PDB file of C-alpha atoms and ligand atoms in Angstrom:
ATOM      1  CA  MET A   1     271.614  36.355 -83.592  1.00  0.00           C
ATOM      2  CA  GLN A   2     268.344  37.289 -85.194  1.00  0.00           C
ATOM      3  CA  VAL A   3     268.639  38.611 -88.772  1.00  0.00           C
ATOM      4  CA  ILE A   4     265.636  40.706 -89.769  1.00  0.00           C
ATOM      5  CA  LYS A   5     265.131  40.915 -93.499  1.00  0.00           C
ATOM      6  CA  TYR A   6     262.017  42.725 -94.648  1.00  0.00           C
ATOM      7  CA  MET A   7     260.315  41.738 -97.887  1.00  0.00           C
ATOM      8  CA  PHE A   8     258.639  44.911 -99.111  1.00  0.00           C
ATOM      9  CA  GLN A   9     255.423  44.710-101.066  1.00  0.00           C
ATOM     10  CA  PRO A  10     255.905  45.578-104.757  1.00  0.00           C
ATOM     11  CA  HIS A  11     252.962  47.389-106.318  1.00  0.00           C
ATOM     12  CA  GLY A  12     253.376  45.783-109.705  1.00  0.00           C
ATOM     13  CA  ASP A  13     251.232  46.168-112.767  1.00  0.00           C
ATOM     14  CA  GLU A  14     251.704  45.796-116.510  1.00  0.00           C
ATOM     15  CA  ARG A  15     254.064  48.803-116.475  1.00  0.00           C
ATOM     16  CA  GLY A  16     256.520  47.324-113.982  1.00  0.00           C
ATOM     17  CA  GLN A  17     257.206  47.474-110.233  1.00  0.00           C
ATOM     18  CA  LEU A  18     257.039  50.188-107.598  1.00  0.00           C
ATOM     19  CA  ILE A  19     257.961  49.967-103.932  1.00  0.00           C
ATOM     20  CA  ALA A  20     256.840  52.533-101.368  1.00  0.00           C
ATOM     21  CA  LEU A  21     258.414  52.706 -97.912  1.00  0.00           C
ATOM     22  CA  GLU A  22     256.590  54.538 -95.152  1.00  0.00           C
ATOM     23  CA  GLU A  23     257.957  55.210 -91.699  1.00  0.00           C
ATOM     24  CA  PHE A  24     256.287  53.122 -88.982  1.00  0.00           C
ATOM     25  CA  ASN A  25     254.394  51.097 -91.620  1.00  0.00           C
ATOM     26  CA  ASP A  26     257.112  49.436 -93.741  1.00  0.00           C
ATOM     27  CA  ILE A  27     260.049  50.799 -91.729  1.00  0.00           C
ATOM     28  CA  PRO A  28     260.041  50.373 -87.926  1.00  0.00           C
ATOM     29  CA  PHE A  29     261.363  53.872 -87.135  1.00  0.00           C
ATOM     30  CA  ARG A  30     261.042  57.513 -88.156  1.00  0.00           C
ATOM     31  CA  ILE A  31     263.184  58.006 -91.291  1.00  0.00           C
ATOM     32  CA  LYS A  32     265.365  61.044 -90.703  1.00  0.00           C
ATOM     33  CA  ARG A  33     267.938  60.427 -93.445  1.00  0.00           C
ATOM     34  CA  VAL A  34     268.369  58.551 -96.696  1.00  0.00           C
ATOM     35  CA  TYR A  35     271.745  57.982 -98.319  1.00  0.00           C
ATOM     36  CA  TYR A  36     273.073  55.624-100.935  1.00  0.00           C
ATOM     37  CA  MET A  37     276.376  54.403-102.267  1.00  0.00           C
ATOM     38  CA  TYR A  38     277.228  53.467-105.841  1.00  0.00           C
ATOM     39  CA  ASP A  39     280.307  53.041-108.085  1.00  0.00           C
ATOM     40  CA  THR A  40     281.833  51.048-105.227  1.00  0.00           C
ATOM     41  CA  VAL A  41     285.321  49.971-106.209  1.00  0.00           C
ATOM     42  CA  ALA A  42     285.858  46.201-106.619  1.00  0.00           C
ATOM     43  CA  GLY A  43     287.278  44.501-103.532  1.00  0.00           C
ATOM     44  CA  VAL A  44     286.397  47.349-101.194  1.00  0.00           C
ATOM     45  CA  VAL A  45     284.983  46.694 -97.705  1.00  0.00           C
ATOM     46  CA  ARG A  46     282.851  49.576 -96.407  1.00  0.00           C
ATOM     47  CA  GLY A  47     281.414  50.125 -92.954  1.00  0.00           C
ATOM     48  CA  LYS A  48     283.703  48.482 -90.373  1.00  0.00           C
ATOM     49  CA  HIS A  49     281.960  50.236 -87.495  1.00  0.00           C
ATOM     50  CA  ALA A  50     278.918  50.044 -85.237  1.00  0.00           C
ATOM     51  CA  HIS A  51     276.528  52.723 -84.055  1.00  0.00           C
ATOM     52  CA  LYS A  52     275.654  53.602 -80.483  1.00  0.00           C
ATOM     53  CA  SER A  53     272.008  54.341 -81.192  1.00  0.00           C
ATOM     54  CA  LEU A  54     271.359  54.575 -84.947  1.00  0.00           C
ATOM     55  CA  GLU A  55     268.991  52.047 -86.543  1.00  0.00           C
ATOM     56  CA  GLN A  56     269.008  51.490 -90.279  1.00  0.00           C
ATOM     57  CA  ILE A  57     267.458  49.522 -93.108  1.00  0.00           C
ATOM     58  CA  LEU A  58     269.741  48.632 -96.014  1.00  0.00           C
ATOM     59  CA  VAL A  59     268.224  48.072 -99.450  1.00  0.00           C
ATOM     60  CA  CYS A  60     270.332  47.113-102.457  1.00  0.00           C
ATOM     61  CA  ILE A  61     268.035  48.774-104.988  1.00  0.00           C
ATOM     62  CA  HIS A  62     270.239  47.714-107.928  1.00  0.00           C
ATOM     63  CA  GLY A  63     272.861  44.990-108.237  1.00  0.00           C
ATOM     64  CA  THR A  64     274.042  42.901-105.293  1.00  0.00           C
ATOM     65  CA  CYS A  65     276.229  43.147-102.227  1.00  0.00           C
ATOM     66  CA  LYS A  66     276.920  41.303 -98.995  1.00  0.00           C
ATOM     67  CA  ILE A  67     276.585  42.550 -95.425  1.00  0.00           C
ATOM     68  CA  ARG A  68     278.458  40.974 -92.529  1.00  0.00           C
ATOM     69  CA  LEU A  69     276.682  41.555 -89.214  1.00  0.00           C
ATOM     70  CA  ASP A  70     278.516  40.988 -85.953  1.00  0.00           C
ATOM     71  CA  ASN A  71     276.908  41.459 -82.530  1.00  0.00           C
ATOM     72  CA  GLY A  72     280.167  40.741 -80.703  1.00  0.00           C
ATOM     73  CA  ARG A  73     279.324  37.090 -80.121  1.00  0.00           C
ATOM     74  CA  GLU A  74     278.146  35.882 -83.495  1.00  0.00           C
ATOM     75  CA  LYS A  75     278.613  36.862 -87.132  1.00  0.00           C
ATOM     76  CA  LYS A  76     276.210  36.393 -90.014  1.00  0.00           C
ATOM     77  CA  VAL A  77     276.480  37.224 -93.696  1.00  0.00           C
ATOM     78  CA  VAL A  78     273.441  38.387 -95.612  1.00  0.00           C
ATOM     79  CA  GLN A  79     273.340  38.803 -99.363  1.00  0.00           C
ATOM     80  CA  LEU A  80     271.148  41.611-100.674  1.00  0.00           C
ATOM     81  CA  GLU A  81     270.132  40.964-104.254  1.00  0.00           C
ATOM     82  CA  LYS A  82     266.565  42.169-104.734  1.00  0.00           C
ATOM     83  CA  PRO A  83     265.204  45.731-104.587  1.00  0.00           C
ATOM     84  CA  TYR A  84     262.315  44.519-102.397  1.00  0.00           C
ATOM     85  CA  GLU A  85     264.591  43.183 -99.615  1.00  0.00           C
ATOM     86  CA  GLY A  86     265.505  45.361 -96.644  1.00  0.00           C
ATOM     87  CA  LEU A  87     268.015  44.363 -93.990  1.00  0.00           C
ATOM     88  CA  TYR A  88     267.465  45.818 -90.544  1.00  0.00           C
ATOM     89  CA  VAL A  89     270.708  46.800 -88.812  1.00  0.00           C
ATOM     90  CA  ALA A  90     270.260  47.625 -85.145  1.00  0.00           C
ATOM     91  CA  ASN A  91     272.474  49.771 -82.963  1.00  0.00           C
ATOM     92  CA  ASN A  92     275.458  48.064 -81.300  1.00  0.00           C
ATOM     93  CA  MET A  93     275.941  45.908 -84.385  1.00  0.00           C
ATOM     94  CA  TRP A  94     279.244  45.848 -86.232  1.00  0.00           C
ATOM     95  CA  ARG A  95     278.634  45.954 -89.993  1.00  0.00           C
ATOM     96  CA  GLU A  96     280.755  45.451 -93.074  1.00  0.00           C
ATOM     97  CA  MET A  97     279.529  45.790 -96.652  1.00  0.00           C
ATOM     98  CA  TYR A  98     281.498  44.047 -99.377  1.00  0.00           C
ATOM     99  CA  ASP A  99     281.333  42.067-102.644  1.00  0.00           C
ATOM    100  CA  PHE A 100     279.494  44.891-104.376  1.00  0.00           C
ATOM    101  CA  SER A 101     278.594  44.126-107.981  1.00  0.00           C
ATOM    102  CA  PRO A 102     279.795  46.909-110.323  1.00  0.00           C
ATOM    103  CA  ASP A 103     276.190  48.099-110.787  1.00  0.00           C
ATOM    104  CA  ALA A 104     275.273  47.981-107.074  1.00  0.00           C
ATOM    105  CA  VAL A 105     273.367  50.864-105.504  1.00  0.00           C
ATOM    106  CA  LEU A 106     273.000  50.379-101.756  1.00  0.00           C
ATOM    107  CA  MET A 107     270.387  52.669-100.250  1.00  0.00           C
ATOM    108  CA  VAL A 108     270.169  53.192 -96.498  1.00  0.00           C
ATOM    109  CA  LEU A 109     267.197  54.499 -94.509  1.00  0.00           C
ATOM    110  CA  ALA A 110     268.391  55.832 -91.178  1.00  0.00           C
ATOM    111  CA  SER A 111     266.628  56.705 -87.933  1.00  0.00           C
ATOM    112  CA  ASP A 112     268.707  59.820 -87.374  1.00  0.00           C
ATOM    113  CA  VAL A 113     270.805  62.462 -89.062  1.00  0.00           C
ATOM    114  CA  TYR A 114     274.542  62.013 -89.573  1.00  0.00           C
ATOM    115  CA  ASP A 115     276.488  62.248 -86.334  1.00  0.00           C
ATOM    116  CA  GLU A 116     280.111  61.184 -86.139  1.00  0.00           C
ATOM    117  CA  LYS A 117     279.787  60.884 -82.327  1.00  0.00           C
ATOM    118  CA  ASP A 118     277.370  57.967 -82.785  1.00  0.00           C
ATOM    119  CA  TYR A 119     280.051  55.845 -84.535  1.00  0.00           C
ATOM    120  CA  ILE A 120     282.129  53.161 -82.809  1.00  0.00           C
ATOM    121  CA  ARG A 121     285.041  52.662 -85.180  1.00  0.00           C
ATOM    122  CA  ASP A 122     287.338  50.655 -82.917  1.00  0.00           C
ATOM    123  CA  TYR A 123     286.510  46.931 -82.841  1.00  0.00           C
ATOM    124  CA  ASP A 124     287.916  46.369 -79.334  1.00  0.00           C
ATOM    125  CA  GLU A 125     285.870  49.286 -78.025  1.00  0.00           C
ATOM    126  CA  PHE A 126     282.806  47.747 -79.696  1.00  0.00           C
ATOM    127  CA  LEU A 127     283.441  44.365 -78.019  1.00  0.00           C
ATOM    128  CA  LYS A 128     283.897  46.072 -74.641  1.00  0.00           C
ATOM    129  CA  ARG A 129     280.673  48.004 -75.104  1.00  0.00           C
ATOM    130  CA  VAL A 130     278.519  44.986 -76.031  1.00  0.00           C
ATOM    131  CA  LYS A 131     280.027  43.013 -73.139  1.00  0.00           C
ATOM    132  CA  GLU A 132     279.176  45.847 -70.726  1.00  0.00           C
ATOM    133  CA  ASN A 133     275.640  46.052 -72.142  1.00  0.00           C
ATOM    134  CA  GLY A 134     275.204  42.349 -71.385  1.00  0.00           C
ATOM    135  CA  ASP A 135     273.648  39.652 -73.501  1.00  0.00           C
ATOM    136  CA  ASN A 136     270.888  41.028 -75.635  1.00  0.00           C
ATOM    137  CA  ASP A 137     269.408  38.480 -77.992  1.00  0.00           C
ATOM    138  CA  GLU A 138     267.415  41.154 -79.786  1.00  0.00           C
ATOM    139  CA  ASN A 139     270.644  42.207 -81.505  1.00  0.00           C
TER     140      ASN A 139
HETATM  141  C1  T46 B   1     276.614  52.741 -92.022  1.00  0.00           C
HETATM  142  C2  T46 B   1     276.904  52.104 -93.326  1.00  0.00           C
HETATM  143  C3  T46 B   1     275.847  51.091 -93.728  1.00  0.00           C
HETATM  144  C4  T46 B   1     278.052  62.153 -94.696  1.00  0.00           C
HETATM  145  O1  T46 B   1     278.498  63.288 -94.835  1.00  0.00           O
HETATM  146  N1  T46 B   1     276.745  61.966 -94.367  1.00  0.00           N
HETATM  147  C5  T46 B   1     276.198  60.745 -94.217  1.00  0.00           C
HETATM  148  O2  T46 B   1     274.992  60.646 -93.927  1.00  0.00           O
HETATM  149  C6  T46 B   1     277.027  59.586 -94.387  1.00  0.00           C
HETATM  150  C7  T46 B   1     276.460  58.184 -94.215  1.00  0.00           C
HETATM  151  C8  T46 B   1     278.325  59.781 -94.707  1.00  0.00           C
HETATM  152  N2  T46 B   1     278.826  61.030 -94.865  1.00  0.00           N
HETATM  153  C9  T46 B   1     280.242  61.197 -95.240  1.00  0.00           C
HETATM  154  C10 T46 B   1     281.239  60.784 -94.183  1.00  0.00           C
HETATM  155  C11 T46 B   1     282.395  60.270 -94.984  1.00  0.00           C
HETATM  156  O3  T46 B   1     283.249  61.341 -95.323  1.00  0.00           O
HETATM  157  O4  T46 B   1     280.481  60.346 -96.363  1.00  0.00           O
HETATM  158  C12 T46 B   1     281.755  59.762 -96.281  1.00  0.00           C
HETATM  159  C13 T46 B   1     281.667  58.231 -96.336  1.00  0.00           C
HETATM  160  O5  T46 B   1     281.013  57.743 -95.156  1.00  0.00           O
HETATM  161  P1  T46 B   1     281.445  56.410 -94.406  1.00  0.00           P
HETATM  162  O6  T46 B   1     282.898  56.187 -94.569  1.00  0.00           O
HETATM  163  O7  T46 B   1     280.913  56.461 -93.020  1.00  0.00           O
HETATM  164  O8  T46 B   1     280.632  55.315 -95.258  1.00  0.00           O
HETATM  165  P2  T46 B   1     280.469  53.741 -94.991  1.00  0.00           P
HETATM  166  O9  T46 B   1     279.951  53.190 -96.262  1.00  0.00           O
HETATM  167  O10 T46 B   1     281.672  53.134 -94.412  1.00  0.00           O
HETATM  168  O11 T46 B   1     279.295  53.648 -93.862  1.00  0.00           O
HETATM  169  C14 T46 B   1     277.997  54.118 -94.135  1.00  0.00           C
HETATM  170  C15 T46 B   1     277.446  54.913 -92.956  1.00  0.00           C
HETATM  171  O12 T46 B   1     278.362  55.948 -92.598  1.00  0.00           O
HETATM  172  C16 T46 B   1     277.200  54.073 -91.738  1.00  0.00           C
HETATM  173  O13 T46 B   1     276.404  54.789 -90.812  1.00  0.00           O
HETATM  174  O14 T46 B   1     276.020  52.122 -91.154  1.00  0.00           O
HETATM  175  O15 T46 B   1     277.113  53.036 -94.398  1.00  0.00           O
END
């Protein structure tokens, strides 16, 4: 499984750092939604679903957290710990976010608006779907 982690370019100067994210330049899709999570309770595992078509980039803009990616055949864990790192999460990818530091702010750039119908929340259904879609090494 290919893990795509973007390293965004900080525009630093003597005042500090600034990161700008532009659709199609820094982010490989049109950004239709931004959301973020914070004050995540210790020990909590968020996510536990896949998306049928949504693509996202996850950026832990403060603190740290871990993301488990699972394409139905392979699992990989990625730690996000820098505000200039962005993890690409494709569609048909099971994701779990956990081990949030108390100060963690996880921001997500999404390719579409919120749509509950795009979620696959049942793991067996997810496995069936990726099996039916065949081997796809891009995910
Ligand atoms: C994902 C991971 C990385 C909205 O009303 N609008 C939104 O855009 C979102 C994302 C959520 N919500 C509501 C729906 C729930 O009542 O906020 C509540 C918490 O959402 P959810 O339980 O889906 O959050 P996570 O952290 O499990 O998953 C989220 C995204 O939903 C999901 O697409 O990939 O972050």
